[in-house]
Structure formats: structure tokens, C-alpha cells
mmCIF file of C-alpha atoms and ligand atoms in Angstrom:
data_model
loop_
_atom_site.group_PDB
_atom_site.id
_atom_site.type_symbol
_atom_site.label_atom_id
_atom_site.label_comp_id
_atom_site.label_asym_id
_atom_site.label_seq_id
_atom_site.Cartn_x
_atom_site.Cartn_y
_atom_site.Cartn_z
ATOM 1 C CA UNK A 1 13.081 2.314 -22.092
ATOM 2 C CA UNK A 2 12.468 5.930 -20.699
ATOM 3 C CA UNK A 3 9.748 6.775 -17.933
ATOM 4 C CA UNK A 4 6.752 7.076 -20.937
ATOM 5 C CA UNK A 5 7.341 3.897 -22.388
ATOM 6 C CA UNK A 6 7.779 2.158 -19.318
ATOM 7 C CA UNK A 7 4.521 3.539 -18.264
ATOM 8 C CA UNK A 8 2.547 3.051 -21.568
ATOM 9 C CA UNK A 9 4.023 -1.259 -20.647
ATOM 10 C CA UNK A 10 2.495 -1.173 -17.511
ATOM 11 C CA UNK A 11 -0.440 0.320 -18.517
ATOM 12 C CA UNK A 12 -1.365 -2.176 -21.099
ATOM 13 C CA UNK A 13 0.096 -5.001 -19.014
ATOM 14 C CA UNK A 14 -2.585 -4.057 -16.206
ATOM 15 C CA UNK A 15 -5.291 -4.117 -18.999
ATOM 16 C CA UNK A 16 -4.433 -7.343 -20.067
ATOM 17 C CA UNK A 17 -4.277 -8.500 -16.767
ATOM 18 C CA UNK A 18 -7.945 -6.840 -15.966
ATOM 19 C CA UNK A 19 -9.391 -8.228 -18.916
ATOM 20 C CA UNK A 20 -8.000 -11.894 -17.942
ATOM 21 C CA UNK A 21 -9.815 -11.809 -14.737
ATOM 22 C CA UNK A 22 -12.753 -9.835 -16.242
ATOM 23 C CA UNK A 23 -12.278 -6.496 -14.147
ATOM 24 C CA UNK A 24 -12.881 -3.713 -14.503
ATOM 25 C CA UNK A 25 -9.542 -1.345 -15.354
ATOM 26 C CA UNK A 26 -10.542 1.666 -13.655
ATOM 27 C CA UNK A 27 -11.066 -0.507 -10.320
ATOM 28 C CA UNK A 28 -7.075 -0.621 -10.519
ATOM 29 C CA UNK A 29 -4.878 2.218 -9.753
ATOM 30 C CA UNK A 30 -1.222 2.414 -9.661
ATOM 31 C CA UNK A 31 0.833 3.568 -6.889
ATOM 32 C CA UNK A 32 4.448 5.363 -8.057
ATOM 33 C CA UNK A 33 6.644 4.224 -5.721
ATOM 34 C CA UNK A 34 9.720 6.962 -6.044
ATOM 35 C CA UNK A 35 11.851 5.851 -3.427
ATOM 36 C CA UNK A 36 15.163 4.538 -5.504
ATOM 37 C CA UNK A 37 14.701 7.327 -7.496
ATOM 38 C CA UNK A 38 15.639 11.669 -7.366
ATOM 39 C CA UNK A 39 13.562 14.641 -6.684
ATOM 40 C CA UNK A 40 13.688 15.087 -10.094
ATOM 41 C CA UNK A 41 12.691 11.984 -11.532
ATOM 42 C CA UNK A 42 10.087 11.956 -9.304
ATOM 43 C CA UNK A 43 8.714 14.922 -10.518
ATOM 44 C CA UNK A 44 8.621 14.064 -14.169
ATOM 45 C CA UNK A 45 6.959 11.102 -12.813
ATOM 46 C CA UNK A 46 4.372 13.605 -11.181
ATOM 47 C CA UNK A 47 4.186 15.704 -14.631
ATOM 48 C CA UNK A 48 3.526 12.406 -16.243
ATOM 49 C CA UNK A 49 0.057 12.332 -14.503
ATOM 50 C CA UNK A 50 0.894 10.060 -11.627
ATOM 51 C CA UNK A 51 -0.686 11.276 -8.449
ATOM 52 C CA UNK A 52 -0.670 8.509 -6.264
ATOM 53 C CA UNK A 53 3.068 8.290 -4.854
ATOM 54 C CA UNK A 54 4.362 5.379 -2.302
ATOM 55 C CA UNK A 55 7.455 6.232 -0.360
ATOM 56 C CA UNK A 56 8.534 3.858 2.963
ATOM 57 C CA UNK A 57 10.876 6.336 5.100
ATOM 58 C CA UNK A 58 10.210 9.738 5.720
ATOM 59 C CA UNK A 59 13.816 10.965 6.241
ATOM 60 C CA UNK A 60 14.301 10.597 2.312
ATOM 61 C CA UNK A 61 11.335 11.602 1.153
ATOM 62 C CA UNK A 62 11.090 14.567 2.999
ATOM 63 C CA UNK A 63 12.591 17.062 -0.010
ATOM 64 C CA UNK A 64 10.058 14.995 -2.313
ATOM 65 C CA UNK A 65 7.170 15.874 -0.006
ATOM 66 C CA UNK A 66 8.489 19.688 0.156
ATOM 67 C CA UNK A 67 8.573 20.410 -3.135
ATOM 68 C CA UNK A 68 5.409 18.195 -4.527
ATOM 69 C CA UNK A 69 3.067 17.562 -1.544
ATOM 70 C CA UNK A 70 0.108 19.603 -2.463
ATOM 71 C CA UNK A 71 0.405 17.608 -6.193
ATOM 72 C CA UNK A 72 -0.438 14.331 -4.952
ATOM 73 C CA UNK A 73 -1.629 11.558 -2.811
ATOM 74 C CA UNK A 74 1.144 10.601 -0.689
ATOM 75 C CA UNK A 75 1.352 6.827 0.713
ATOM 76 C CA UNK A 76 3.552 5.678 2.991
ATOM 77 C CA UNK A 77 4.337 1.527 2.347
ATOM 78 C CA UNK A 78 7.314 1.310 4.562
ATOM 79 C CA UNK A 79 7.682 -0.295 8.270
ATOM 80 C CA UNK A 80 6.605 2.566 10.733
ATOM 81 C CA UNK A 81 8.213 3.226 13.867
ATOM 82 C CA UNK A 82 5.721 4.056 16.735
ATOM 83 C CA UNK A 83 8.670 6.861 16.807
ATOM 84 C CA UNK A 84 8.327 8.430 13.119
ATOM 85 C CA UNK A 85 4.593 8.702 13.606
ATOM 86 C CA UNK A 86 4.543 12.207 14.468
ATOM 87 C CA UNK A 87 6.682 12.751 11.115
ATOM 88 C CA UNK A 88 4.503 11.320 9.172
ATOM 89 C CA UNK A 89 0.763 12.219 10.255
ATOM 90 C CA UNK A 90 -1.198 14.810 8.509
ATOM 91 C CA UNK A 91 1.214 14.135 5.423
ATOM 92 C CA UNK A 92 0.382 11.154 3.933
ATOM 93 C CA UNK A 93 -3.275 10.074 3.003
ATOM 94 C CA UNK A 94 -2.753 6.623 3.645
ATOM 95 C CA UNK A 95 -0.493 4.653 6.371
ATOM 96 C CA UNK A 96 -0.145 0.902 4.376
ATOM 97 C CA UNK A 97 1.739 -0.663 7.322
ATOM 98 C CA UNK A 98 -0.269 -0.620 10.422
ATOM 99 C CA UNK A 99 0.674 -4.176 12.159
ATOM 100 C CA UNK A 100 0.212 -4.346 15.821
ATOM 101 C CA UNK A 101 -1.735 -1.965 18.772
ATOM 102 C CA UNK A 102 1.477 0.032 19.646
ATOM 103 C CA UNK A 103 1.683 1.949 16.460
ATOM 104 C CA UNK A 104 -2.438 2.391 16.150
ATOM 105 C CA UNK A 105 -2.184 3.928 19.888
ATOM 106 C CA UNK A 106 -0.152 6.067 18.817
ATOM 107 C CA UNK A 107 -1.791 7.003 15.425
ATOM 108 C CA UNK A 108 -4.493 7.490 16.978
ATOM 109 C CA UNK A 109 -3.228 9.750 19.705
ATOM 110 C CA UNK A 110 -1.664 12.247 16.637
ATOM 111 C CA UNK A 111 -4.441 11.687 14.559
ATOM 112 C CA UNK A 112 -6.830 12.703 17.695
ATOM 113 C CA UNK A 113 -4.522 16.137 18.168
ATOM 114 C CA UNK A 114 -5.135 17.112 14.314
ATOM 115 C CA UNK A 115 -8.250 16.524 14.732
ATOM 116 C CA UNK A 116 -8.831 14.422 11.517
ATOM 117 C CA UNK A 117 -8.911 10.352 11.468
ATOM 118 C CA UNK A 118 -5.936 8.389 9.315
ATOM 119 C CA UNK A 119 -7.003 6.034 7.085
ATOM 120 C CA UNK A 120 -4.638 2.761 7.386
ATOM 121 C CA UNK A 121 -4.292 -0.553 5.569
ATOM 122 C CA UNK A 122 -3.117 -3.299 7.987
ATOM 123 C CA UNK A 123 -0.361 -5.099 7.019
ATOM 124 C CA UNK A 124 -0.596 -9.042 6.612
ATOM 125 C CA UNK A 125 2.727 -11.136 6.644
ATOM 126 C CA UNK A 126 1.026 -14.286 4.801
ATOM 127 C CA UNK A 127 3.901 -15.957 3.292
ATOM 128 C CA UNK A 128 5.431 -15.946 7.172
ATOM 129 C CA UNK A 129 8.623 -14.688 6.030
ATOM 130 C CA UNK A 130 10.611 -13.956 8.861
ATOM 131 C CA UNK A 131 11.880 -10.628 7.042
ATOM 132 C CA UNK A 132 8.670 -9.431 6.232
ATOM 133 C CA UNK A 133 6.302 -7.009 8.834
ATOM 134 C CA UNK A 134 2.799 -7.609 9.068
ATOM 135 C CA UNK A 135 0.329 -9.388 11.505
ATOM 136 C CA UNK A 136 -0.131 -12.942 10.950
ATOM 137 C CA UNK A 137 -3.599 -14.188 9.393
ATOM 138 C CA UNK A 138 -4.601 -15.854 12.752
ATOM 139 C CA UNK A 139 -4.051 -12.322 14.136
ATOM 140 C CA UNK A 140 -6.093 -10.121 11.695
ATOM 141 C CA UNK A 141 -9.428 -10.692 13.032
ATOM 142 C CA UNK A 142 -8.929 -9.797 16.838
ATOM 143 C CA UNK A 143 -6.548 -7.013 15.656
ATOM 144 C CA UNK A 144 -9.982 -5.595 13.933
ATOM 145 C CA UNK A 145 -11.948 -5.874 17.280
ATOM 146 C CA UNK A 146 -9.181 -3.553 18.684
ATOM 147 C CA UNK A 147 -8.457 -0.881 16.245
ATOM 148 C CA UNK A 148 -12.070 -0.935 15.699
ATOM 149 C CA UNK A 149 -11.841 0.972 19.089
ATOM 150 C CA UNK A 150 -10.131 3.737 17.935
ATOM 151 C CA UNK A 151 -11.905 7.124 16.494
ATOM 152 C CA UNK A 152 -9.134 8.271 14.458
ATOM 153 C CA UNK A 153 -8.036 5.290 12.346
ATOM 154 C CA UNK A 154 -10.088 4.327 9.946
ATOM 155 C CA UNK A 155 -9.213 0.762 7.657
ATOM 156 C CA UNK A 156 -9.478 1.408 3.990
ATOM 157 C CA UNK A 157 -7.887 -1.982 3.636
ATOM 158 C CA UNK A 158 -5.692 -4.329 3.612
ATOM 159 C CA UNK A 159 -1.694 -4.572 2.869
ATOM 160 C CA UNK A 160 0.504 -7.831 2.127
ATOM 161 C CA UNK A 161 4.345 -8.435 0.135
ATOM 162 C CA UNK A 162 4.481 -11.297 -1.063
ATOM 163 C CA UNK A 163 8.152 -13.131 -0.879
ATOM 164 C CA UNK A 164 10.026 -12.998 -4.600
ATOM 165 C CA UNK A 165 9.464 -15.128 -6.674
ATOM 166 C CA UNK A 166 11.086 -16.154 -9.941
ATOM 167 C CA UNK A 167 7.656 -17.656 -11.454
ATOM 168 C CA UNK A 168 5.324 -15.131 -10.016
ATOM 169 C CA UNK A 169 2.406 -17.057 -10.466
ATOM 170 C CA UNK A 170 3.700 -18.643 -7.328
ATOM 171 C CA UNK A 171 2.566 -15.630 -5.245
ATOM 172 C CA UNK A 172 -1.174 -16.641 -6.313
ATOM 173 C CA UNK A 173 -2.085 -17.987 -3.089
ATOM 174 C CA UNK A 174 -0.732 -15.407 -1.049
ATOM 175 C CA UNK A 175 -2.708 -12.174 -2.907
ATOM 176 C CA UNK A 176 -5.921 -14.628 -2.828
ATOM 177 C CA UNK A 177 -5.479 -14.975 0.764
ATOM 178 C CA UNK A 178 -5.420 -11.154 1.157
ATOM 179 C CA UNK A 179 -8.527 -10.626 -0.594
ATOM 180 C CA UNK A 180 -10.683 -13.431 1.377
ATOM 181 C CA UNK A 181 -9.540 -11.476 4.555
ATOM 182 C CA UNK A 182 -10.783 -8.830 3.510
ATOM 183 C CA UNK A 183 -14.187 -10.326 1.918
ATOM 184 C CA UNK A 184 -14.576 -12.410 5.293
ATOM 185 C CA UNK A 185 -13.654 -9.430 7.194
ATOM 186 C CA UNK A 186 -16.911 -7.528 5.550
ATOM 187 C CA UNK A 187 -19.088 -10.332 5.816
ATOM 188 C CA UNK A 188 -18.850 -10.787 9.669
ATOM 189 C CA UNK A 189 -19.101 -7.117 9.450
ATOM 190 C CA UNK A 190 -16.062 -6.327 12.108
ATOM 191 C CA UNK A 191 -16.490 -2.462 11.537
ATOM 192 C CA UNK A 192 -19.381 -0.194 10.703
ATOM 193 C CA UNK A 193 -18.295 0.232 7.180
ATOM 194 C CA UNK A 194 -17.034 -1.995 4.481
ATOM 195 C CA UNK A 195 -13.309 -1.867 3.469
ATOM 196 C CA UNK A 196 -12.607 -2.176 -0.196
ATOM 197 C CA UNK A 197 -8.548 -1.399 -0.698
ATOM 198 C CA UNK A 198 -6.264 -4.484 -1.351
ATOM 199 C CA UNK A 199 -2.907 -2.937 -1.867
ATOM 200 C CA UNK A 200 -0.667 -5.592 -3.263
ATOM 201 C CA UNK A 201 1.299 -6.456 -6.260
ATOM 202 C CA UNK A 202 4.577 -5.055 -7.180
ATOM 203 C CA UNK A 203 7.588 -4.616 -10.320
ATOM 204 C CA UNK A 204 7.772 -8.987 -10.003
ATOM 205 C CA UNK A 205 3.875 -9.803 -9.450
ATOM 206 C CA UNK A 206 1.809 -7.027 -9.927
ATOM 207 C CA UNK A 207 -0.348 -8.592 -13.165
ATOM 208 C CA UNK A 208 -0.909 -11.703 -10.375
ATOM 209 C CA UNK A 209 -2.006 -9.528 -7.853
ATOM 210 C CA UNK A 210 -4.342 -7.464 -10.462
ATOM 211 C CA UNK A 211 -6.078 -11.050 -11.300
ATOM 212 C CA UNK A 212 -6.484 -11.691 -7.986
ATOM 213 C CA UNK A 213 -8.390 -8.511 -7.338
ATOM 214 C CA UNK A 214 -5.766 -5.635 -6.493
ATOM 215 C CA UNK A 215 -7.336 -2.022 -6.283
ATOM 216 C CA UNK A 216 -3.909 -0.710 -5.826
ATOM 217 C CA UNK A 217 -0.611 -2.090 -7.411
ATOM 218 C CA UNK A 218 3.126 -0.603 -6.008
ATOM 219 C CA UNK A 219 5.099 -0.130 -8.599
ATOM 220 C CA UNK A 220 8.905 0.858 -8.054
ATOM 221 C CA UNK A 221 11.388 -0.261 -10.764
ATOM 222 C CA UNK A 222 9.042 -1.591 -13.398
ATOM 223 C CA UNK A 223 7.459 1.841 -13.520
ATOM 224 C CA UNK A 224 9.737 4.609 -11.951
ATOM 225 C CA UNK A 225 13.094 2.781 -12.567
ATOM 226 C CA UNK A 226 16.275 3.167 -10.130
ATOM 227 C CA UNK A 227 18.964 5.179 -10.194
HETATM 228 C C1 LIG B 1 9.910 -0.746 -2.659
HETATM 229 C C2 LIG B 1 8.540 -1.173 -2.443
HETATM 230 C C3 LIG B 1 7.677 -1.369 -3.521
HETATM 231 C C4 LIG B 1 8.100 -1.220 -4.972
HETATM 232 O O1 LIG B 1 8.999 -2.240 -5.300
HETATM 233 P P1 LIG B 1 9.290 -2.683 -6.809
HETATM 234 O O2 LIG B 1 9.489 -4.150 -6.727
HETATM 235 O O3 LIG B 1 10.494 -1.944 -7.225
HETATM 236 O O4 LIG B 1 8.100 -2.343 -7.629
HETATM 237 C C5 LIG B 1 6.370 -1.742 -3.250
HETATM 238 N N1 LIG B 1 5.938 -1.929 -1.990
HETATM 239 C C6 LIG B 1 6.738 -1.757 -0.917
HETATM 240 C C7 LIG B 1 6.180 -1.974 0.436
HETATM 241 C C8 LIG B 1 8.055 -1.387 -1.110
HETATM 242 O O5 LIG B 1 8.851 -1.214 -0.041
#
């Protein structure tokens, strides 16, 4: 299949999945995620119509971000180092990886010296894979109280991977979990404004993660491909 018919599957794959669950489709969004893939695919991925593009380390997607920036959204899904910050603030709309005080210090700080906030998803790890980032649910709600602290981060929501699965109906419990974190996370009203993102779902589980209330779905192979 080329890029437009693997794109037309998707689309009507996320429909389905809406109309399963009895969402709404334009409450779902896709996020391109170009990182196996060229400059140039990545562009014809662009010229497709896609302007919502996930990349996860800045030293390849650099030329990408050069030559497209001003085109799209850019979201970085990859582990941050506190180090790489300064790389990657004022570039990308949306950090989904923040995961413990060190790195929203230091957001912050850079965020503070453009003089424009960063809105962040925090990261859960609620399968508690050992390979995967993210806080653990325990730690999500006192991690609020702190980054609640800081002026230049604001939460547009929340993050999670689940692990692969071969039936990915098994990752059920995991995207449900994200979304009652978030819903409980309103109702005790932690911050001064609601947050509304779940980013979750990708190529294995994203029509799982749609049903279980996804705003934004990451989709790398299934969508973009690999080269
Ligand atoms: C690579 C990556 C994706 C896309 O993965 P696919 O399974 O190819 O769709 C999504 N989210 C994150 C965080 C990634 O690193």
C-alpha cells in the first residue's frame, strides 16, 4: 500500500472505532509520527494534509524541523533528557514525556527565558514495564501538586505506551487507566484548568485506545511506513 491508501485505512479504521464507542470522530486526531522515515517522505506526508507530526529525538529530526517547521504542529513523544531541553523548547508545541521534577525545572527555567509557557503531557508507565519511562500511577497525583507550581508548564494531558501486545485488546486496561487519571485528576480539580488530551494508541492498538477515549493516536508504521 502507498502513503494514501494507508491513510484512507486508518482513517476509516478510526471511524469505525469512534462509532463503536459512540464518539465523536473529530474528537480524535492523528499524530504522524515520521521518525523511521526521510525528509522526503515526511514531506509528502505533510502535503498529504497531516499537520500534527511526532518525532522522539531531536538530533534526527532536526533537517525535518528545518525544512517544514512553520507547516506544522511539531510533538515531541520521545524520552527527554533534562540536557536536550534547550534543543527542543520553543520548537515543538507539545513535550509528551514529562516524567519526574528534574526535567519540569528545567522546562520551566527555558520556557521562563522565552517568555511563553510549554504545554506538556506527563508520561504514565502503567503497565510497569521496566523499559518503559513514565511516572508510576501512585506518583501522578503528587507529581500534579508540584508541577502545578510552575508558571511555564502548562498540562494539556496525559501520555502512556502500552507494552505490545499480540491481541491488542489486551492493552484495554492500561488506556482505561490513563483516562480515569485524567477524569479523577479534573474532578479533585489539582490545577486551575481542566486537562482534556489523552495521547495514546499506536500502529498495534490505536483502534483500542480510540474506544477507550484517545484525543490523540501516534501513528508510525501503520500510517507513515519505515524505510
Ligand atoms: C515510535 C513511536 C510511536 C509510533 O510507533 P508505531 O508503532 O510505529 O506507530 C508512537 N509513540 C511513541 C512514543 C513512539 O516512540
Amino acid at each position: 500500500m502507498n502513503l494514501q491508501e494507508r491513510a484512507g485505512e486508518v482513517r476509516s479504521r478510526i471511524a469505525e472505532a469512534c462509532k463503536r464507542s459512540g464518539r465523536d470522530r473529530d474528537s480524535v486526531e492523528i499524530i504522524a509520527v515520521t521518525k523511521y522515515v526521510s525528509l522526503e517522505t515526511a514531506r509528502d506526508v505533510v502535503d498529504l494534509g497531516y499537520n500534527k507530526i511526532g518525532e522522539n529525538r531531536w538530533q534526527d529530526v532536526k533537517p525535518k524541523w528545518e525544512a517544514l517547521g512553520s507547516r506544522v504542529e511539531w510533538h515531541f513523544i520521545g524520552h527527554l533528557q533534562t540536557n536536550k531541553v534547550k534543543d527542543v523548547i520553543g520548537k515543538f508545541s507539545y513535550i509528551h514525556s514529562l516524567d519526574r521534577l528534574s526535567l519540569a525545572k528545567e522546562i520551566n527555567k527555558r520556557a521562563e527565558a522565552l517568555g511563553t509557557a510549554v504545554h506538556c503531557l506527563i508520561q504514565l508507565n502503567i503497565s510497569g514495564e521496566e523499559s518503559k519511562y513514565g511516572l508510576e500511577p501512585e506518583q501522578f497525583f503528587p507529581f500534579v501538586e508540584q508541577v502545578r507550581n510552575f508558571p511555564y508548564i502548562r498540562i494539556a494531558g496525559l501520555m502512556t505506551m502500552a507494552p505490545y501486545e499480540s491481541e491488542p485488546e489486551q492493552t484495554r486496561p492500561i488506556f482505561r487507566a490513563l483516562r480515569q487519571l485524567r477524569d479523577e485528576c479534573n474532578k479533585r480539580a489539582l490545577l486551575d484548568y481542566e486537562i482534556h488530551h489523552l495521547s495514546m494508541g499506536m500502529s498495534n492498538d490505536f483502534e483500542v485506545a480510540v474506544e477507550e477515549g484517545a484525543t490523540w493516536v501516534r501513528l508510525g508504521s501503520i500510517l507513515v511506513g519505515k524505510e
